[in-house]
Short mmCIF file of C-alpha atoms and ligand atoms in Angstrom, two decimals:
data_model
loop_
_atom_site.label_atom_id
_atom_site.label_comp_id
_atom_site.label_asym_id
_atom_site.label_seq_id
_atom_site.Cartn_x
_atom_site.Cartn_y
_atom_site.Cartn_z
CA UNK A 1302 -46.74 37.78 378.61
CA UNK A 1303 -43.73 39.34 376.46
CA UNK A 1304 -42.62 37.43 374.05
CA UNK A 1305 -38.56 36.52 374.16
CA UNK A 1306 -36.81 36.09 370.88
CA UNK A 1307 -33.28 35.22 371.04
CA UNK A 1308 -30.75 36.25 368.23
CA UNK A 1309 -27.88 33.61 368.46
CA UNK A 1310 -24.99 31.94 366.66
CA UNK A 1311 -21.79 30.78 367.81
CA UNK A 1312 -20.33 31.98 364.96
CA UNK A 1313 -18.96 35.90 365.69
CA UNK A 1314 -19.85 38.63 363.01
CA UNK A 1315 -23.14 36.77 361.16
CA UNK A 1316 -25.17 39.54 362.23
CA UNK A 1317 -27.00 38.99 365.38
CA UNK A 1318 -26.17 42.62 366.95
CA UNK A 1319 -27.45 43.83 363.33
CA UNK A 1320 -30.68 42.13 362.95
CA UNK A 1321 -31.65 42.29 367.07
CA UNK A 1322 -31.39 46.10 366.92
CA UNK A 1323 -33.50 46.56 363.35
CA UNK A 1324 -35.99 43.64 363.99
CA UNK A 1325 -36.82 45.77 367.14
CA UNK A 1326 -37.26 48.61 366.01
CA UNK A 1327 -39.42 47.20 362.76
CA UNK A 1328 -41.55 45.61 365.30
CA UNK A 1329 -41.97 48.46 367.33
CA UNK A 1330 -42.83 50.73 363.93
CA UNK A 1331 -45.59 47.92 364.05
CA UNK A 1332 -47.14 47.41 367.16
CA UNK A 1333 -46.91 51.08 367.82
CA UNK A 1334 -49.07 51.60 365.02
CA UNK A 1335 -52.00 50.13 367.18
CA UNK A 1336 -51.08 52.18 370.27
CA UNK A 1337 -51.65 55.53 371.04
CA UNK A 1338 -48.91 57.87 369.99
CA UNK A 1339 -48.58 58.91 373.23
CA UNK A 1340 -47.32 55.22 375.06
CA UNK A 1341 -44.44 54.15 375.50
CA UNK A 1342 -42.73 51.48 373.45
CA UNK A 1343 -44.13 47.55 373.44
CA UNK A 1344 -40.50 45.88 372.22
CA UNK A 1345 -37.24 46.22 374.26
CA UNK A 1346 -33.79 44.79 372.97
CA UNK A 1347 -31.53 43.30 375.62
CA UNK A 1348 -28.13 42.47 375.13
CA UNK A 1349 -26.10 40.29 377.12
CA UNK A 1350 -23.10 40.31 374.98
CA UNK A 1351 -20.49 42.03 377.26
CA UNK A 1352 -18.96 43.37 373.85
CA UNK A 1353 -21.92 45.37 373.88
CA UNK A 1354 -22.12 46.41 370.49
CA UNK A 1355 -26.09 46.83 370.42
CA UNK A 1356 -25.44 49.20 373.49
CA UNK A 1357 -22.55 51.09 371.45
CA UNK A 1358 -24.64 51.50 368.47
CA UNK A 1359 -28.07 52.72 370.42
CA UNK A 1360 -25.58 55.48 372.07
CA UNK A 1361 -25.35 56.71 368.91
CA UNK A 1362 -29.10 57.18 367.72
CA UNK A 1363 -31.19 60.15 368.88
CA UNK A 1364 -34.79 58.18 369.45
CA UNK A 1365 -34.68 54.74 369.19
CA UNK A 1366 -37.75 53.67 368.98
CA UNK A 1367 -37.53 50.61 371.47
CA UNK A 1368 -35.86 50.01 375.13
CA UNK A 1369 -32.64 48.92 375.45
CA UNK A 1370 -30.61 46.98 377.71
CA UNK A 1371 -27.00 46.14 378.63
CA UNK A 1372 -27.18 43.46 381.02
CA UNK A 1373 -23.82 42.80 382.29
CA UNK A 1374 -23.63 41.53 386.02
CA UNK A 1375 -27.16 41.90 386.83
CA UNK A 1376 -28.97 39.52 389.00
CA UNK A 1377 -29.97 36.74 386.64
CA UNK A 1378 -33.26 36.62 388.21
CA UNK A 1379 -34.15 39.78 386.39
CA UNK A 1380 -33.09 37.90 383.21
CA UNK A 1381 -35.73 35.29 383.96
CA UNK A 1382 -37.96 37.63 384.07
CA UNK A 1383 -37.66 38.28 380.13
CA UNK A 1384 -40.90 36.72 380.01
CA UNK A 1385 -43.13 38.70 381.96
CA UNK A 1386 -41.91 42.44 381.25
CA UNK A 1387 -45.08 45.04 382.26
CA UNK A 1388 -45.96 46.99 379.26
CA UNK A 1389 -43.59 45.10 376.68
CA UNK A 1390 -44.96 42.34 374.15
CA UNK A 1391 -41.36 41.16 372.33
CA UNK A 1392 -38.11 41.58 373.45
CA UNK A 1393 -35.21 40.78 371.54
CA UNK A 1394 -31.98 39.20 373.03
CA UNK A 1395 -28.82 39.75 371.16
CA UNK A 1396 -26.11 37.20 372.29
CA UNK A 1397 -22.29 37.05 372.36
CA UNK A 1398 -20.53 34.82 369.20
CA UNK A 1399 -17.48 32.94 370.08
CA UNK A 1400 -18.75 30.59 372.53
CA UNK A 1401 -16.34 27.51 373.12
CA UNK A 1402 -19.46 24.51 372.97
CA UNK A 1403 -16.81 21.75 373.69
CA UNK A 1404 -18.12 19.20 375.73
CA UNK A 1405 -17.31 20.69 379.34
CA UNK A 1406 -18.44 19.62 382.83
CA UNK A 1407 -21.59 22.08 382.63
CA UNK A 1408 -22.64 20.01 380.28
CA UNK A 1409 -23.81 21.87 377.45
CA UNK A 1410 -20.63 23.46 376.39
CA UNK A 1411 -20.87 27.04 377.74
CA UNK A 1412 -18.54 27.02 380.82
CA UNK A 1413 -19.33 28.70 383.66
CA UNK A 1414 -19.06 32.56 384.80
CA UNK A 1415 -21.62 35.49 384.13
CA UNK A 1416 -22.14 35.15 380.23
CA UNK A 1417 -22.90 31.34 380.65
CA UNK A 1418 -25.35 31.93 383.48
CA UNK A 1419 -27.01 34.76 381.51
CA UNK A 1420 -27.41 32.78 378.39
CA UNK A 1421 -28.77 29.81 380.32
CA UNK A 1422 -31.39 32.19 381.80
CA UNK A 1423 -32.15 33.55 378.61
CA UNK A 1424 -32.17 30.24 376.87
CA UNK A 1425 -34.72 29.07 379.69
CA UNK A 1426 -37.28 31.80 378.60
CA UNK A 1427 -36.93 31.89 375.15
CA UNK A 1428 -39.95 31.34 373.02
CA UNK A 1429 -38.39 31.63 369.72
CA UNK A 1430 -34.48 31.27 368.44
CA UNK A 1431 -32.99 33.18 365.99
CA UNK A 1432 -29.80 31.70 363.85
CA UNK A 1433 -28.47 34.11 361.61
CA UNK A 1434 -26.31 32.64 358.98
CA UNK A 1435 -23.58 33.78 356.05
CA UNK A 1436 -23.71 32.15 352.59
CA UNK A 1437 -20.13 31.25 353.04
CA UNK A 1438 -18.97 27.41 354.69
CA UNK A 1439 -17.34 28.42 357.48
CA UNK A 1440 -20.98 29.34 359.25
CA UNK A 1441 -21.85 25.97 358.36
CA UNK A 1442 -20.23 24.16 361.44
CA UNK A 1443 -20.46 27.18 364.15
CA UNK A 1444 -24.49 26.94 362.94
CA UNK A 1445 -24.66 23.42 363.45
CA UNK A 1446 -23.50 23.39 366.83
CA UNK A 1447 -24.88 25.90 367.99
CA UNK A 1448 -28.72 24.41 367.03
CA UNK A 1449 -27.28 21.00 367.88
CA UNK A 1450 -25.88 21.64 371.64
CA UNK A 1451 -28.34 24.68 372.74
CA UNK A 1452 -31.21 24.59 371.35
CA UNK A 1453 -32.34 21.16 370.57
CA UNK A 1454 -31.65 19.57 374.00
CA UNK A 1455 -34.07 22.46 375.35
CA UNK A 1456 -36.31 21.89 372.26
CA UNK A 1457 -36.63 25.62 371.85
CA UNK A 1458 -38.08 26.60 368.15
CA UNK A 1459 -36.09 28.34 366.05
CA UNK A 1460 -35.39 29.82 362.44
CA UNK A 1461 -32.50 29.95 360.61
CA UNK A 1462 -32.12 33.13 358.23
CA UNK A 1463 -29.37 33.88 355.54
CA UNK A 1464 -28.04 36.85 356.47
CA UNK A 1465 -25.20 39.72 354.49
CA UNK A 1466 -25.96 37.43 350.81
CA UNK A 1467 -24.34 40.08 348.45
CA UNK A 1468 -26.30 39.89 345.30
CA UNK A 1469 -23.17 40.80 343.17
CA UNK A 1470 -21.61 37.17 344.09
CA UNK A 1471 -24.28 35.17 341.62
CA UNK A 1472 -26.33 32.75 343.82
CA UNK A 1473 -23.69 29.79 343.51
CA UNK A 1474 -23.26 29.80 347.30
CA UNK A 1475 -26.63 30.87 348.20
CA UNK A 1476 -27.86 27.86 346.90
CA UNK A 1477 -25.11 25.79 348.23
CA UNK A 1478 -26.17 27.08 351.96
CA UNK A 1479 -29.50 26.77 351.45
CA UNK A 1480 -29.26 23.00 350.60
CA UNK A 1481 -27.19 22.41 353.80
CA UNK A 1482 -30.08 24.04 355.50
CA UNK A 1483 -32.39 21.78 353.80
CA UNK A 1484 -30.14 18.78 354.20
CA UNK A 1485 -29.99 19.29 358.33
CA UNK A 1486 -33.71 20.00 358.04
CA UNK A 1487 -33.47 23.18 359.72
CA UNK A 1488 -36.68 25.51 359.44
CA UNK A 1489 -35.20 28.38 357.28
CA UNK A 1490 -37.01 31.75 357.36
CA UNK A 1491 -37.94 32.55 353.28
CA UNK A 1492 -36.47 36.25 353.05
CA UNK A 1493 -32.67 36.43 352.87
CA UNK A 1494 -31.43 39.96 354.27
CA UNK A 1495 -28.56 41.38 351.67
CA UNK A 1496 -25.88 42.59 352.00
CA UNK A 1497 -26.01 46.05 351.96
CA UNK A 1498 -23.46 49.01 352.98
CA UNK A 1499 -25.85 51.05 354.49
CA UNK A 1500 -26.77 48.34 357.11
CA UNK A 1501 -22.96 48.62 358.17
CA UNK A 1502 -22.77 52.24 357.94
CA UNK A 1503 -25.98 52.55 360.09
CA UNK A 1504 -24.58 51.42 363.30
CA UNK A 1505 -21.94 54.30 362.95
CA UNK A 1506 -24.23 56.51 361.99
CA UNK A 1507 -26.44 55.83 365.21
CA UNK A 1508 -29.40 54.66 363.35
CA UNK A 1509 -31.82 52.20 362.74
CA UNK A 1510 -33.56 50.40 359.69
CA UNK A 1511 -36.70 52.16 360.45
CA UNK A 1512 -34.96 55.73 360.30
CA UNK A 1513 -33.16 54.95 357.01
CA UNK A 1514 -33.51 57.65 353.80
CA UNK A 1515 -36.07 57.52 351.18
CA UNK A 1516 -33.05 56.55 348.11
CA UNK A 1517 -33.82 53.49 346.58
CA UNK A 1518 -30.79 51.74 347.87
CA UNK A 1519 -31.89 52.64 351.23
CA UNK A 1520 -35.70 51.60 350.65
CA UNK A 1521 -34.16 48.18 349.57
CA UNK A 1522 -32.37 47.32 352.11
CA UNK A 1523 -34.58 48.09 354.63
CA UNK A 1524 -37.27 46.32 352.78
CA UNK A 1525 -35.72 42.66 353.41
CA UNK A 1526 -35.54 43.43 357.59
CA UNK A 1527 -39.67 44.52 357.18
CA UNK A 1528 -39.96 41.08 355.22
CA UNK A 1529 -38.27 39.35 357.87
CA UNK A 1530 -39.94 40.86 360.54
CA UNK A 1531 -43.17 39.84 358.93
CA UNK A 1532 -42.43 36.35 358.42
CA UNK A 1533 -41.42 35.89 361.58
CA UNK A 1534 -44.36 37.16 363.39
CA UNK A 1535 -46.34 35.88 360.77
CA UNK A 1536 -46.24 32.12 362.55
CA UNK A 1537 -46.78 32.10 366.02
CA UNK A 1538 -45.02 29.13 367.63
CA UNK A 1539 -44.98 28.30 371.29
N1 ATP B 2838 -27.05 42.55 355.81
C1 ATP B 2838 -25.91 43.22 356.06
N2 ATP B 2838 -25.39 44.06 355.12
C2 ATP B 2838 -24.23 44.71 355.37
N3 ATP B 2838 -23.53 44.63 356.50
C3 ATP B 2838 -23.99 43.80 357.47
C4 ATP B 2838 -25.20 43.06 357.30
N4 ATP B 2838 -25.41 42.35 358.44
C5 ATP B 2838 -24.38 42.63 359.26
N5 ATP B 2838 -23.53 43.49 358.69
C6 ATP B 2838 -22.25 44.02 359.24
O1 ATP B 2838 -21.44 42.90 359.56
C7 ATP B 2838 -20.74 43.11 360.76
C8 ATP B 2838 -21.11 42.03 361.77
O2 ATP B 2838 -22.47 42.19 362.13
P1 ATP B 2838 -22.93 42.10 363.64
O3 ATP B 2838 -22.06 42.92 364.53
O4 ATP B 2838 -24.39 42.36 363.68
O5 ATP B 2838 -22.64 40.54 363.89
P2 ATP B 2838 -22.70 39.75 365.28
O6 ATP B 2838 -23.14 38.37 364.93
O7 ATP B 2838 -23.48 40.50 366.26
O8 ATP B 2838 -21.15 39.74 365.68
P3 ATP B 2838 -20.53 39.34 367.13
O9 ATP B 2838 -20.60 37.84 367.18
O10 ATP B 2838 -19.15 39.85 367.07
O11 ATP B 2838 -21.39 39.98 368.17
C9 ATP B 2838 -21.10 44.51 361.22
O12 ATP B 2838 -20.14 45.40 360.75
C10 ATP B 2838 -22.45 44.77 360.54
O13 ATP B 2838 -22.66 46.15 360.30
MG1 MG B 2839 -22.94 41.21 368.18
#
């Protein structure tokens, strides 16, 4: 059985493109460890966010140290089929933002055509939902939704983590999202990823939080996607 983790939020820019790529290849740094050097990788990333900005960032790294794929058009069945991928224990789905999630005749908001169907399919197989947020209100709503409309009614579990908090801002509005999160009762994952420049540079650079420099900066910032990864897979739900 591979295990299908979902990266999603409504909201465009919160960082699901971001954490997808580096929580795969963290979990693949891990999992590896127990392989022989030799085999090939146990995590895959899929993206089905015709945007594509996982694929345009992996073009750009030497080795990554996980599969990747750019689903766009393919047969959906192979999307159902996230599940039960030979060789690979977690895949990671990054997802498109922007999604309309107005009551529609499908029902739950998504519309129809290719990206609907594909996040449906995905949605179907997903063990585990990620919801990146930003300390900042305007996530607030997009979030909501986006729990409220797509996950819920398919009761899959999910985490919300606080994604891009820039420690030079003072924790005023770190706190203040935090207490929505409470307030909604939202499982929220402990470790807040910060906002760091070299997490934006990286994807221009073509690579990954595992391949980042030994500077102290560097060390730091990779340090909260490790923590992440390691609460996450700390819990194992479904
Ligand atoms: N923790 C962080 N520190 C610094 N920059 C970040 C961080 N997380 C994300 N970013 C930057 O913020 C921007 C948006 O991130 P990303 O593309 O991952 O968001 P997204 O949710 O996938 O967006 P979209 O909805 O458009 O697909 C990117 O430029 C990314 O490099
Ligand atoms: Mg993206």
């Amino acid at each position: 059985m591979t295990r299908v983790v979902t990266v999603l939020n409504q909201k465009g820019g919160v960082g699901k493109s971001t954490a997808t790529i580096n929580l795969a290849a963290v979990r693949a740094e891990m999992l590896s460890a127990e392989l022989d050097p030799d085999a090939i990788s146990p995590v895959a990333a899929v993206s089905i966010d015709p945007q594509g900005s996982a694929k345009w960032w992996a073009d750009r790294v030497d080795s990554l140290p996980f599969h990747l794929v750019q689903a766009h058009d393919d047969p959906l069945e192979w999307l159902r089929q996230l599940g039960n991928l030979p060789g690979i224990a977690e895949v990671y789905v990054d997802t498109a933002g922007w999604f309309d999630l107005d009551p529609d005749a499908s029902g739950d908001g998504l519309g129809d055509g290719y990206s609907a169907e594909a996040l449906r399919a995905v949605l179907d197989v997903t063990n585990e939902a990620l919801v990146p947020m930003l300390t900042a209100p305007m996530c607030f709503d997009p979030s909501a939704r986006t729990i409220r409309k797509l996950l819920d009614p398919r009761q899959i579990p999910y985490r919300v983590f606080i994604n891009d908090w820039d420690t030079r801002d003072g924790e005023y509005w770190l706190t203040e999202t935090r207490n929505f999160i409470k307030a909604q009762g939202w499982p929220l994952a402990e470790t807040v990823v910060r906002h760091y420049k070299i997490h934006t540079n990286a994807s221009n650079e073509g690579i990954v939080v595992t391949q980042y420099g030994k500077g102290r900066s560097a060390a730091n910032a990779a340090s909260d996607y490790y923590r992440l990864a390691e609460e996450l897979s700390a819990v194992g739900v479904r």
